Short mmCIF file of C-alpha atoms and ligand atoms in Angstrom, two decimals:
data_model
loop_
_atom_site.label_atom_id
_atom_site.label_comp_id
_atom_site.label_asym_id
_atom_site.label_seq_id
_atom_site.Cartn_x
_atom_site.Cartn_y
_atom_site.Cartn_z
CA UNK A 1 112.15 74.46 86.04
CA UNK A 2 112.50 71.52 88.36
CA UNK A 3 109.77 68.87 88.12
CA UNK A 4 110.36 68.28 91.82
CA UNK A 5 108.90 71.73 92.58
CA UNK A 6 105.85 70.95 90.45
CA UNK A 7 105.32 67.73 92.43
CA UNK A 8 105.75 69.53 95.75
CA UNK A 9 103.26 72.25 94.75
CA UNK A 10 100.79 69.61 93.54
CA UNK A 11 101.06 67.82 96.85
CA UNK A 12 100.16 71.11 98.61
CA UNK A 13 97.41 72.39 96.29
CA UNK A 14 96.20 69.39 94.30
CA UNK A 15 97.12 68.75 90.65
CA UNK A 16 94.35 70.97 89.28
CA UNK A 17 95.74 74.10 90.87
CA UNK A 18 99.31 73.86 89.60
CA UNK A 19 99.71 74.79 85.92
CA UNK A 20 102.83 74.09 83.89
CA UNK A 21 101.66 73.46 80.34
CA UNK A 22 102.58 76.17 77.77
CA UNK A 23 98.95 76.75 76.76
CA UNK A 24 97.95 77.14 80.42
CA UNK A 25 100.80 79.54 81.16
CA UNK A 26 99.94 81.79 78.22
CA UNK A 27 97.06 83.36 80.14
CA UNK A 28 99.56 84.59 82.73
CA UNK A 29 102.25 86.07 80.46
CA UNK A 30 101.01 89.66 80.53
CA UNK A 31 99.01 92.20 82.48
CA UNK A 32 97.19 95.27 81.14
CA UNK A 33 100.46 97.13 80.57
CA UNK A 34 100.39 95.67 77.01
CA UNK A 35 104.05 96.45 76.48
CA UNK A 36 105.92 93.56 78.01
CA UNK A 37 105.36 89.83 78.26
CA UNK A 38 106.98 87.23 80.47
CA UNK A 39 105.65 83.75 80.99
CA UNK A 40 105.99 82.05 84.39
CA UNK A 41 107.36 78.51 84.54
CA UNK A 42 104.62 77.43 86.92
CA UNK A 43 101.36 78.96 88.10
CA UNK A 44 100.21 78.04 91.61
CA UNK A 45 96.62 78.76 92.62
CA UNK A 46 96.30 78.47 96.42
CA UNK A 47 92.94 78.72 98.18
CA UNK A 48 93.93 79.76 101.71
CA UNK A 49 96.54 81.99 103.37
CA UNK A 50 98.16 78.84 104.79
CA UNK A 51 98.48 77.39 101.29
CA UNK A 52 100.08 80.65 100.08
CA UNK A 53 102.64 80.31 102.89
CA UNK A 54 103.35 76.70 101.93
CA UNK A 55 103.84 77.67 98.28
CA UNK A 56 106.30 80.43 99.25
CA UNK A 57 108.14 77.99 101.55
CA UNK A 58 108.42 75.52 98.65
CA UNK A 59 109.85 78.28 96.41
CA UNK A 60 112.38 79.24 99.09
CA UNK A 61 113.37 75.59 99.47
CA UNK A 62 113.87 75.30 95.70
CA UNK A 63 115.56 78.71 95.38
CA UNK A 64 112.95 79.75 92.79
CA UNK A 65 111.53 83.30 92.44
CA UNK A 66 107.82 83.88 92.91
CA UNK A 67 105.46 86.71 91.98
CA UNK A 68 101.97 87.51 93.29
CA UNK A 69 99.18 88.07 90.81
CA UNK A 70 95.66 89.36 91.39
CA UNK A 71 93.47 89.97 88.36
CA UNK A 72 96.34 91.07 86.09
CA UNK A 73 94.82 94.49 85.39
CA UNK A 74 98.03 96.22 86.50
CA UNK A 75 99.39 98.82 84.10
CA UNK A 76 103.10 98.72 84.93
CA UNK A 77 103.96 95.04 84.43
CA UNK A 78 104.13 94.44 88.21
CA UNK A 79 102.66 90.94 88.11
CA UNK A 80 105.01 89.66 85.40
CA UNK A 81 107.58 87.11 86.61
CA UNK A 82 110.68 88.77 85.15
CA UNK A 83 112.95 85.91 86.23
CA UNK A 84 110.39 83.19 85.51
CA UNK A 85 109.63 80.90 88.43
CA UNK A 86 106.27 80.57 90.13
CA UNK A 87 103.41 82.96 89.67
CA UNK A 88 101.07 82.81 92.65
CA UNK A 89 97.54 83.58 91.49
CA UNK A 90 95.44 84.79 94.42
CA UNK A 91 91.95 84.84 92.89
CA UNK A 92 90.80 81.79 94.86
CA UNK A 93 91.25 83.66 98.13
CA UNK A 94 87.89 85.26 97.49
CA UNK A 95 86.04 85.25 100.82
CA UNK A 96 84.64 88.34 102.49
CA UNK A 97 85.46 87.06 105.95
CA UNK A 98 83.52 89.62 108.02
CA UNK A 99 81.65 92.89 107.71
CA UNK A 100 81.79 94.63 111.06
CA UNK A 101 79.05 97.26 110.73
CA UNK A 102 79.37 98.87 114.20
CA UNK A 103 83.11 99.32 113.81
CA UNK A 104 82.90 100.07 110.08
CA UNK A 105 85.53 97.59 108.98
CA UNK A 106 85.57 94.64 106.62
CA UNK A 107 87.95 91.69 106.74
CA UNK A 108 88.58 90.34 103.26
CA UNK A 109 90.73 87.81 101.51
CA UNK A 110 92.83 89.46 98.84
CA UNK A 111 91.24 87.81 95.80
CA UNK A 112 87.94 89.62 96.44
CA UNK A 113 87.13 91.87 93.51
CA UNK A 114 86.85 95.54 94.45
CA UNK A 115 83.29 95.95 93.11
CA UNK A 116 82.13 92.72 94.81
CA UNK A 117 82.99 94.19 98.21
CA UNK A 118 80.83 97.19 97.41
CA UNK A 119 77.97 94.95 96.30
CA UNK A 120 78.19 93.15 99.64
CA UNK A 121 78.30 96.44 101.58
CA UNK A 122 75.35 98.08 99.83
CA UNK A 123 72.59 96.57 102.02
CA UNK A 124 74.30 98.09 105.06
CA UNK A 125 74.42 101.60 103.54
CA UNK A 126 78.21 101.38 103.50
CA UNK A 127 80.88 101.42 100.82
CA UNK A 128 84.61 100.87 100.31
CA UNK A 129 85.85 104.17 98.91
CA UNK A 130 88.91 103.49 96.70
CA UNK A 131 87.37 102.82 93.29
CA UNK A 132 89.80 102.31 90.43
CA UNK A 133 88.13 102.40 87.02
CA UNK A 134 89.03 98.71 86.75
CA UNK A 135 87.03 97.93 89.90
CA UNK A 136 84.78 95.38 88.21
CA UNK A 137 87.85 93.17 87.65
CA UNK A 138 90.77 94.12 89.91
CA UNK A 139 91.36 92.47 93.29
CA UNK A 140 91.71 94.14 96.66
CA UNK A 141 95.16 92.53 96.97
CA UNK A 142 96.25 94.17 93.72
CA UNK A 143 94.76 97.48 94.90
CA UNK A 144 96.69 97.31 98.17
CA UNK A 145 99.92 96.28 96.45
CA UNK A 146 99.61 99.21 94.02
CA UNK A 147 98.09 101.70 96.50
CA UNK A 148 95.36 102.14 93.91
CA UNK A 149 93.55 105.39 93.41
CA UNK A 150 90.25 106.07 91.74
CA UNK A 151 87.60 108.58 90.91
CA UNK A 152 86.53 109.19 94.51
CA UNK A 153 90.01 109.35 96.02
CA UNK A 154 90.21 113.14 95.80
CA UNK A 155 87.85 113.31 98.79
CA UNK A 156 88.15 109.91 100.45
CA UNK A 157 91.87 109.23 99.99
CA UNK A 158 93.70 106.45 98.15
CA UNK A 159 93.94 102.82 99.24
CA UNK A 160 96.55 103.40 101.93
CA UNK A 161 94.07 105.64 103.79
CA UNK A 162 91.65 102.70 104.09
CA UNK A 163 93.86 99.79 105.15
CA UNK A 164 94.09 99.05 108.87
CA UNK A 165 95.78 95.65 109.02
CA UNK A 166 97.26 93.05 106.70
CA UNK A 167 97.84 89.35 106.92
CA UNK A 168 100.98 88.59 104.92
CA UNK A 169 103.29 85.82 103.88
CA UNK A 170 106.70 87.38 104.37
CA UNK A 171 109.71 86.43 102.24
CA UNK A 172 110.90 84.06 105.01
CA UNK A 173 107.73 82.02 104.46
CA UNK A 174 106.04 83.04 107.72
CA UNK A 175 102.37 84.00 107.86
CA UNK A 176 101.72 86.99 110.07
CA UNK A 177 99.38 89.93 110.78
CA UNK A 178 100.64 93.50 110.85
CA UNK A 179 98.72 96.63 111.85
CA UNK A 180 95.62 96.73 114.00
CA UNK A 181 91.91 96.59 113.44
CA UNK A 182 91.60 99.65 115.65
CA UNK A 183 91.83 102.96 113.88
CA UNK A 184 94.81 104.05 115.92
CA UNK A 185 97.89 101.99 116.74
CA UNK A 186 101.45 102.68 117.73
CA UNK A 187 104.90 101.63 116.61
CA UNK A 188 106.35 101.86 113.10
CA UNK A 189 103.70 101.91 110.38
CA UNK A 190 104.40 98.52 108.80
CA UNK A 191 101.07 98.54 106.98
CA UNK A 192 102.02 101.84 105.36
CA UNK A 193 105.28 100.26 104.23
CA UNK A 194 103.55 97.31 102.61
CA UNK A 195 100.78 99.26 100.85
CA UNK A 196 102.17 100.27 97.47
CA UNK A 197 105.19 97.94 97.65
CA UNK A 198 103.91 96.13 94.54
CA UNK A 199 104.35 92.62 95.89
CA UNK A 200 108.10 93.07 96.40
CA UNK A 201 108.08 92.76 100.21
CA UNK A 202 105.72 89.81 100.67
CA UNK A 203 102.34 88.47 99.64
CA UNK A 204 99.22 89.90 101.23
CA UNK A 205 96.59 87.27 101.99
CA UNK A 206 93.94 89.12 104.03
CA UNK A 207 93.21 92.73 104.89
CA UNK A 208 91.09 94.66 107.33
CA UNK A 209 89.83 97.76 105.55
CA UNK A 210 87.80 100.79 106.60
CA UNK A 211 84.30 101.10 105.24
CA UNK A 212 82.39 104.35 104.94
CA UNK A 213 78.70 105.33 105.20
CA UNK A 214 77.06 106.10 101.85
CA UNK A 215 76.51 109.90 101.79
CA UNK A 216 72.98 111.26 102.15
CA UNK A 217 73.06 113.12 98.84
CA UNK A 218 75.15 112.74 95.70
CA UNK A 219 75.02 114.94 92.60
CA UNK A 220 77.13 114.69 89.45
CA UNK A 221 77.70 117.63 87.08
CA UNK A 222 78.89 117.38 83.52
CA UNK A 223 80.49 120.72 82.64
CA UNK A 224 81.48 121.37 79.01
CA UNK A 225 84.04 124.00 77.95
CA UNK A 226 85.07 125.55 74.64
CA UNK A 227 88.72 125.49 75.66
CA UNK A 228 91.04 123.17 77.57
CA UNK A 229 92.42 126.23 79.35
CA UNK A 230 88.98 127.06 80.81
CA UNK A 231 88.48 123.48 82.00
CA UNK A 232 91.99 123.34 83.49
CA UNK A 233 91.51 126.75 85.10
CA UNK A 234 88.26 125.51 86.65
CA UNK A 235 90.06 122.57 88.26
CA UNK A 236 92.72 124.82 89.77
CA UNK A 237 90.06 127.25 91.04
CA UNK A 238 87.92 124.51 92.61
CA UNK A 239 90.95 123.25 94.52
CA UNK A 240 91.96 126.78 95.56
CA UNK A 241 88.42 127.59 96.73
CA UNK A 242 88.48 124.89 99.40
CA UNK A 243 85.58 123.01 97.83
CA UNK A 244 86.18 119.28 98.17
CA UNK A 245 84.30 117.49 95.40
CA UNK A 246 84.01 113.72 95.73
CA UNK A 247 85.19 113.41 92.12
CA UNK A 248 86.75 115.78 89.59
CA UNK A 249 87.57 114.13 86.27
CA UNK A 250 88.74 115.53 82.92
CA UNK A 251 87.98 114.27 79.40
CA UNK A 252 89.28 115.91 76.23
CA UNK A 253 87.43 116.33 72.92
CA UNK A 254 88.85 113.14 71.39
CA UNK A 255 87.74 111.15 74.42
CA UNK A 256 84.23 112.63 74.35
CA UNK A 257 83.81 111.60 70.71
CA UNK A 258 85.24 108.15 71.45
CA UNK A 259 82.82 107.42 74.32
CA UNK A 260 79.88 108.80 72.34
CA UNK A 261 80.66 106.51 69.43
CA UNK A 262 81.26 103.47 71.60
CA UNK A 263 78.49 103.86 74.15
CA UNK A 264 76.05 106.47 72.76
CA UNK A 265 76.21 108.50 75.98
CA UNK A 266 75.41 111.81 74.29
CA UNK A 267 78.26 113.87 75.74
CA UNK A 268 78.53 117.34 74.07
CA UNK A 269 80.76 116.84 71.04
CA UNK A 270 81.22 120.54 70.32
CA UNK A 271 83.15 120.85 73.62
CA UNK A 272 86.94 120.99 73.73
CA UNK A 273 86.93 119.55 77.24
CA UNK A 274 84.46 118.09 79.72
CA UNK A 275 84.71 117.91 83.49
CA UNK A 276 82.74 115.40 85.51
CA UNK A 277 82.34 116.79 89.01
CA UNK A 278 80.61 115.06 91.89
CA UNK A 279 79.49 116.58 95.17
CA UNK A 280 78.33 114.44 98.07
CA UNK A 281 77.48 114.75 101.75
CA UNK A 282 74.54 115.93 103.85
CA UNK A 283 71.83 117.39 101.54
CA UNK A 284 72.17 120.92 102.90
CA UNK A 285 75.93 120.88 102.43
CA UNK A 286 75.63 119.65 98.83
CA UNK A 287 73.22 122.47 98.02
CA UNK A 288 75.58 125.01 99.54
CA UNK A 289 78.57 123.55 97.66
CA UNK A 290 76.56 123.51 94.45
CA UNK A 291 76.12 127.28 94.56
CA UNK A 292 79.86 127.74 94.94
CA UNK A 293 80.58 125.27 92.16
CA UNK A 294 78.16 126.79 89.66
CA UNK A 295 79.60 130.23 90.27
CA UNK A 296 83.14 128.93 89.59
CA UNK A 297 81.93 127.25 86.39
CA UNK A 298 80.32 130.50 85.24
CA UNK A 299 83.52 132.42 85.95
CA UNK A 300 85.37 130.02 83.66
CA UNK A 301 82.94 130.33 80.74
CA UNK A 302 81.30 126.91 81.04
CA UNK A 303 79.28 126.31 77.86
CA UNK A 304 76.93 123.64 79.18
CA UNK A 305 76.10 122.02 82.52
CA UNK A 306 74.14 118.80 82.94
CA UNK A 307 73.24 117.28 86.28
CA UNK A 308 72.79 113.67 87.30
CA UNK A 309 70.98 113.08 90.56
CA UNK A 310 69.20 109.74 90.50
CA UNK A 311 71.42 106.68 90.77
CA UNK A 312 70.62 105.78 87.14
CA UNK A 313 71.59 109.25 85.87
CA UNK A 314 74.82 109.24 87.84
CA UNK A 315 75.75 105.75 86.74
CA UNK A 316 75.16 106.72 83.10
CA UNK A 317 77.60 109.63 83.42
CA UNK A 318 80.23 107.57 85.23
CA UNK A 319 79.86 104.59 82.93
CA UNK A 320 81.26 106.64 80.06
CA UNK A 321 84.22 107.77 82.17
CA UNK A 322 85.04 104.31 83.43
CA UNK A 323 84.85 102.72 79.98
CA UNK A 324 86.97 105.23 78.05
CA UNK A 325 89.91 102.90 77.65
CA UNK A 326 87.66 100.40 75.89
CA UNK A 327 86.38 103.19 73.62
CA UNK A 328 89.96 104.00 72.49
CA UNK A 329 90.17 100.45 71.12
CA UNK A 330 88.14 101.64 68.12
CA UNK A 331 91.00 103.89 66.99
CA UNK A 332 94.15 101.82 67.48
CA UNK A 333 94.96 98.28 68.55
CA UNK A 334 97.27 99.43 71.37
CA UNK A 335 98.02 102.36 73.63
CA UNK A 336 100.84 103.43 75.87
CA UNK A 337 99.23 104.80 79.02
CA UNK A 338 101.31 107.23 80.99
CA UNK A 339 100.50 107.74 84.65
CA UNK A 340 102.08 110.75 86.32
CA UNK A 341 101.14 113.31 88.94
CA UNK A 342 101.76 117.02 88.61
CA UNK A 343 100.96 120.02 90.81
CA UNK A 344 97.36 120.88 89.91
CA UNK A 345 98.28 124.46 89.10
CA UNK A 346 100.35 123.06 86.18
CA UNK A 347 97.44 121.28 84.50
CA UNK A 348 96.91 123.66 81.57
CA UNK A 349 100.66 124.06 81.01
CA UNK A 350 101.15 120.28 80.84
CA UNK A 351 98.13 119.67 78.62
CA UNK A 352 99.54 122.20 76.15
CA UNK A 353 102.88 120.37 76.24
CA UNK A 354 101.13 117.03 75.67
CA UNK A 355 99.29 118.34 72.59
CA UNK A 356 102.57 119.79 71.26
CA UNK A 357 104.30 116.42 71.77
CA UNK A 358 101.44 114.69 69.92
CA UNK A 359 101.88 117.03 66.97
CA UNK A 360 105.66 116.67 66.87
CA UNK A 361 105.61 112.86 66.97
CA UNK A 362 102.49 112.65 64.78
CA UNK A 363 100.64 110.41 67.23
CA UNK A 364 97.16 110.58 68.73
CA UNK A 365 97.30 111.33 72.45
CA UNK A 366 93.96 111.30 74.26
CA UNK A 367 93.43 112.50 77.79
CA UNK A 368 91.11 111.27 80.49
CA UNK A 369 92.30 111.63 84.05
CA UNK A 370 91.77 112.30 87.74
CA UNK A 371 92.12 116.09 87.41
CA UNK A 372 91.36 116.80 91.06
CA UNK A 373 94.45 114.80 92.08
CA UNK A 374 96.63 116.21 89.29
CA UNK A 375 96.95 112.59 88.13
CA UNK A 376 97.45 112.70 84.35
CA UNK A 377 96.75 109.73 82.07
CA UNK A 378 97.79 110.62 78.51
CA UNK A 379 97.04 107.59 76.29
CA UNK A 380 99.35 107.43 73.26
CA UNK A 381 97.62 105.33 70.60
CA UNK A 382 99.67 103.18 68.24
CA UNK A 383 99.71 100.13 66.02
CA UNK A 384 102.27 97.59 67.28
CA UNK A 385 102.66 96.15 63.78
CA UNK A 386 104.16 99.43 62.57
CA UNK A 387 107.63 99.73 64.18
CA UNK A 388 107.96 103.42 63.41
CA UNK A 389 104.65 104.11 65.16
CA UNK A 390 105.79 102.11 68.18
CA UNK A 391 109.00 104.11 68.36
CA UNK A 392 107.19 107.44 68.06
CA UNK A 393 104.59 106.46 70.67
CA UNK A 394 107.23 105.41 73.18
CA UNK A 395 109.33 108.52 72.61
CA UNK A 396 106.28 110.75 72.95
CA UNK A 397 105.44 108.98 76.22
CA UNK A 398 108.96 109.45 77.49
CA UNK A 399 108.96 113.14 76.65
CA UNK A 400 105.68 113.67 78.51
CA UNK A 401 107.08 111.93 81.59
CA UNK A 402 110.16 114.14 81.51
CA UNK A 403 107.99 117.26 81.19
CA UNK A 404 105.91 116.21 84.21
CA UNK A 405 109.01 115.59 86.31
CA UNK A 406 110.39 118.97 85.26
CA UNK A 407 107.44 120.77 86.92
CA UNK A 408 107.82 118.83 90.16
CA UNK A 409 105.67 115.85 89.19
CA UNK A 410 106.03 112.22 90.20
CA UNK A 411 106.72 109.09 88.19
CA UNK A 412 103.44 107.41 89.03
CA UNK A 413 100.13 108.50 90.46
CA UNK A 414 98.51 105.13 90.95
CA UNK A 415 99.66 102.49 88.46
CA UNK A 416 102.97 101.84 90.18
CA UNK A 417 106.53 101.54 88.92
CA UNK A 418 106.60 97.80 88.23
CA UNK A 419 108.99 96.90 85.45
CA UNK A 420 107.79 99.63 83.13
CA UNK A 421 109.32 102.56 85.01
CA UNK A 422 111.95 100.98 87.23
CA UNK A 423 114.80 102.27 85.09
CA UNK A 424 113.42 105.79 85.45
CA UNK A 425 113.55 105.86 89.26
CA UNK A 426 116.90 107.73 89.31
CA UNK A 427 115.18 110.66 87.63
CA UNK A 428 113.01 111.20 90.69
CA UNK A 429 115.10 109.79 93.54
CA UNK A 430 118.66 110.54 94.59
CA UNK A 431 121.27 107.74 94.57
CA UNK A 432 121.15 107.79 98.39
CA UNK A 433 117.35 107.37 98.49
CA UNK A 434 117.51 104.56 95.95
CA UNK A 435 120.20 102.78 97.92
CA UNK A 436 118.03 103.02 101.09
CA UNK A 437 115.15 101.47 99.14
CA UNK A 438 117.41 98.65 97.93
CA UNK A 439 118.67 98.11 101.49
CA UNK A 440 115.09 97.87 102.71
CA UNK A 441 114.29 95.32 100.02
CA UNK A 442 117.40 93.29 100.91
CA UNK A 443 116.52 93.39 104.63
CA UNK A 444 112.96 92.16 104.15
CA UNK A 445 113.79 89.79 101.29
CA UNK A 446 117.46 88.76 101.69
CA UNK A 447 117.05 85.91 99.19
CA UNK A 448 115.71 88.29 96.54
CA UNK A 449 113.07 85.78 95.42
CA UNK A 450 109.96 87.91 96.06
CA UNK A 451 108.89 89.60 92.78
CA UNK A 452 112.44 90.41 91.65
CA UNK A 453 113.42 93.21 89.23
CA UNK A 454 110.51 95.48 90.15
CA UNK A 455 110.50 99.11 91.33
CA UNK A 456 114.18 99.39 92.26
CA UNK A 457 116.40 99.89 89.21
CA UNK A 458 118.85 97.00 89.24
CA UNK A 459 120.59 97.41 85.92
CA UNK A 460 121.13 101.17 85.83
CA UNK A 461 123.90 102.64 87.92
CA UNK A 462 122.73 105.09 90.57
CA UNK A 463 121.88 108.51 89.17
CA UNK A 464 122.29 107.29 85.62
CA UNK A 465 118.79 107.22 84.22
CA UNK A 466 118.78 106.13 80.62
CA UNK A 467 115.28 106.00 79.25
CA UNK A 468 111.94 106.61 80.84
CA UNK A 469 110.86 103.45 79.13
CA UNK A 470 113.03 100.40 78.81
CA UNK A 471 115.19 100.50 75.66
CA UNK A 472 113.61 97.20 74.62
CA UNK A 473 110.28 98.99 74.42
CA UNK A 474 111.73 101.83 72.39
CA UNK A 475 112.79 99.34 69.74
CA UNK A 476 109.52 97.45 69.93
CA UNK A 477 111.36 94.30 71.05
CA UNK A 478 109.26 92.30 73.50
CA UNK A 479 105.97 93.90 72.55
CA UNK A 480 103.25 91.34 72.76
CA UNK A 481 100.09 92.95 71.54
C1 LIG B 1 90.87 99.85 82.27
C2 LIG B 1 91.74 100.04 83.48
C3 LIG B 1 91.47 101.08 84.35
C4 LIG B 1 92.27 101.26 85.49
N1 LIG B 1 91.97 102.28 86.34
C5 LIG B 1 92.70 102.46 87.46
C6 LIG B 1 92.40 103.51 88.37
O1 LIG B 1 91.46 104.28 88.18
N2 LIG B 1 93.18 103.63 89.46
C7 LIG B 1 94.23 102.79 89.71
O2 LIG B 1 94.90 102.94 90.74
N3 LIG B 1 94.54 101.79 88.87
C8 LIG B 1 93.81 101.59 87.75
N4 LIG B 1 94.12 100.57 86.89
C9 LIG B 1 95.29 99.71 87.17
C10 LIG B 1 94.97 98.41 87.94
O3 LIG B 1 93.63 98.01 87.78
C11 LIG B 1 95.31 98.57 89.43
O4 LIG B 1 96.71 98.75 89.59
C12 LIG B 1 94.88 97.40 90.32
O5 LIG B 1 95.11 97.75 91.65
C13 LIG B 1 95.59 96.09 90.00
O6 LIG B 1 94.90 95.04 90.65
P1 LIG B 1 95.04 93.54 90.13
O7 LIG B 1 94.27 92.67 91.03
O8 LIG B 1 94.69 93.44 88.70
O9 LIG B 1 96.60 93.30 90.34
P2 LIG B 1 97.69 92.66 89.37
O10 LIG B 1 97.76 93.40 88.09
O11 LIG B 1 97.49 91.20 89.29
O12 LIG B 1 99.01 92.95 90.21
C14 LIG B 1 99.45 94.26 90.39
C15 LIG B 1 100.65 94.27 91.35
O13 LIG B 1 100.24 93.88 92.64
C16 LIG B 1 100.96 92.74 93.08
N5 LIG B 1 100.00 91.94 93.83
C17 LIG B 1 98.78 91.51 93.41
N6 LIG B 1 98.16 90.88 94.41
C18 LIG B 1 99.01 90.89 95.46
C19 LIG B 1 98.95 90.38 96.78
N7 LIG B 1 97.87 89.75 97.24
N8 LIG B 1 100.01 90.56 97.60
C20 LIG B 1 101.11 91.25 97.16
N9 LIG B 1 101.22 91.73 95.92
C21 LIG B 1 100.17 91.56 95.09
C22 LIG B 1 101.50 92.10 91.83
O14 LIG B 1 102.68 91.36 92.11
C23 LIG B 1 101.77 93.30 90.97
O15 LIG B 1 103.00 93.88 91.32
C24 LIG B 1 93.35 100.38 85.74
C25 LIG B 1 93.60 99.32 84.86
C26 LIG B 1 92.81 99.15 83.75
C27 LIG B 1 93.11 98.01 82.83
#
């Protein structure tokens, strides 16, 4: 990498905020995907949107690729600089610029951590609804780039439903606002295009997001079942009934034991499956919905129901859900986390397939997921030091993905395509659709320097999907953990 670029970046940001030493770059070589590593040549840490624009302009001038990075909690390798170059870390853009209470909007820089925005909103009785389980670490920029979901998205919608306007550095180096702070605007929905584009169409520097009043009443129910089929049937019935819970999450027996052992939360270990269901809204409405919910649970042979009403009780129940991934660490040093969406009526069918795959490949697959959205998250546990285990885990993951697609599912529910699933895109999209996506990318980013090699399969010929997971992963080559 040219020293001249390092000098230019240092003249823009100051020496301290441009990293190029191997030991400094190591911290940026992976995200939470755990499967792939790629070190940048340089890390640039701008403080303002204008500095981000200057960094991008310097990259364009030098013909060097650049990749945005938030907190690096992404699960599809999106923030990895696959062609090297400059990684632009956005954590220093961490100002909450304005909270507009009357208009219920907040203007934020993209390095603001999701949970920090909610802490700032609490005194106003407001909250920002999209709440990924990683919310104590992930940035709003990363959430917007991935169109993040979360526990409460079944009722409140995913990130794209909450973004009104974006300030962006486009791949020509210009800094511009798109969208409108008003809740309605006309013309093509450019904000909608950018949300979920995984940093491939520009770098977001600020956002105006919707904020929502905290509901009058919130109640969480832990419902335990003796069979996965009863729990899955309950989910389908809740959705069919028209009840709109503010959360509807599934945990299997392995997961319940894991969180109990890690966090002593006292979840019922004799259960085969547990649902965490939340109702919120005006008090009278919650009481009415509760009656409907309890009757559905009874119909599906619920074995135990616990309720959390005070904030402390609710947080205790949700803490276990949000920390499950950490609890799995007690069983294996690594996991391959699949993220797919299926029609909710297929839940039981797919869970049965997942357990059959686990048996066939002799791997542990544990399930905790956003059941209300049909967003599955089978975690395949493995030890990266045992090549045969790696191979079996990856193949099991691939088979699950194929099974989900076969019932009309989608490649990703919320973790994005990134590098992990880009080669699988032809399984879901026609050659024509893929070519339109590539054309769009080329139009917005003709130089191809903005987060290259993500989302759009570049190496695989149209319609010729090879592996769900890159062949390098199937052989264990490139694993970093
Ligand atoms: C334990 C755990 C639980 C998780 N739970 C959930 C969950 O419930 N729901 C969910 O949706 N996800 C979840 N995730 C995945 C992850 O946290 C989200 O994808 C999150 O949105 C990533 O944010 P980040 O700041 O870490 O982004 P990064 O990982 O740094 O980047 C992610 C992608 O966004 C791009 N990007 C980052 N910032 C910008 C920017 N300012 N402009 C343009 N592009 C940018 C990057 O280039 C990359 O492609 C979880 C992850 C972990 C580890």
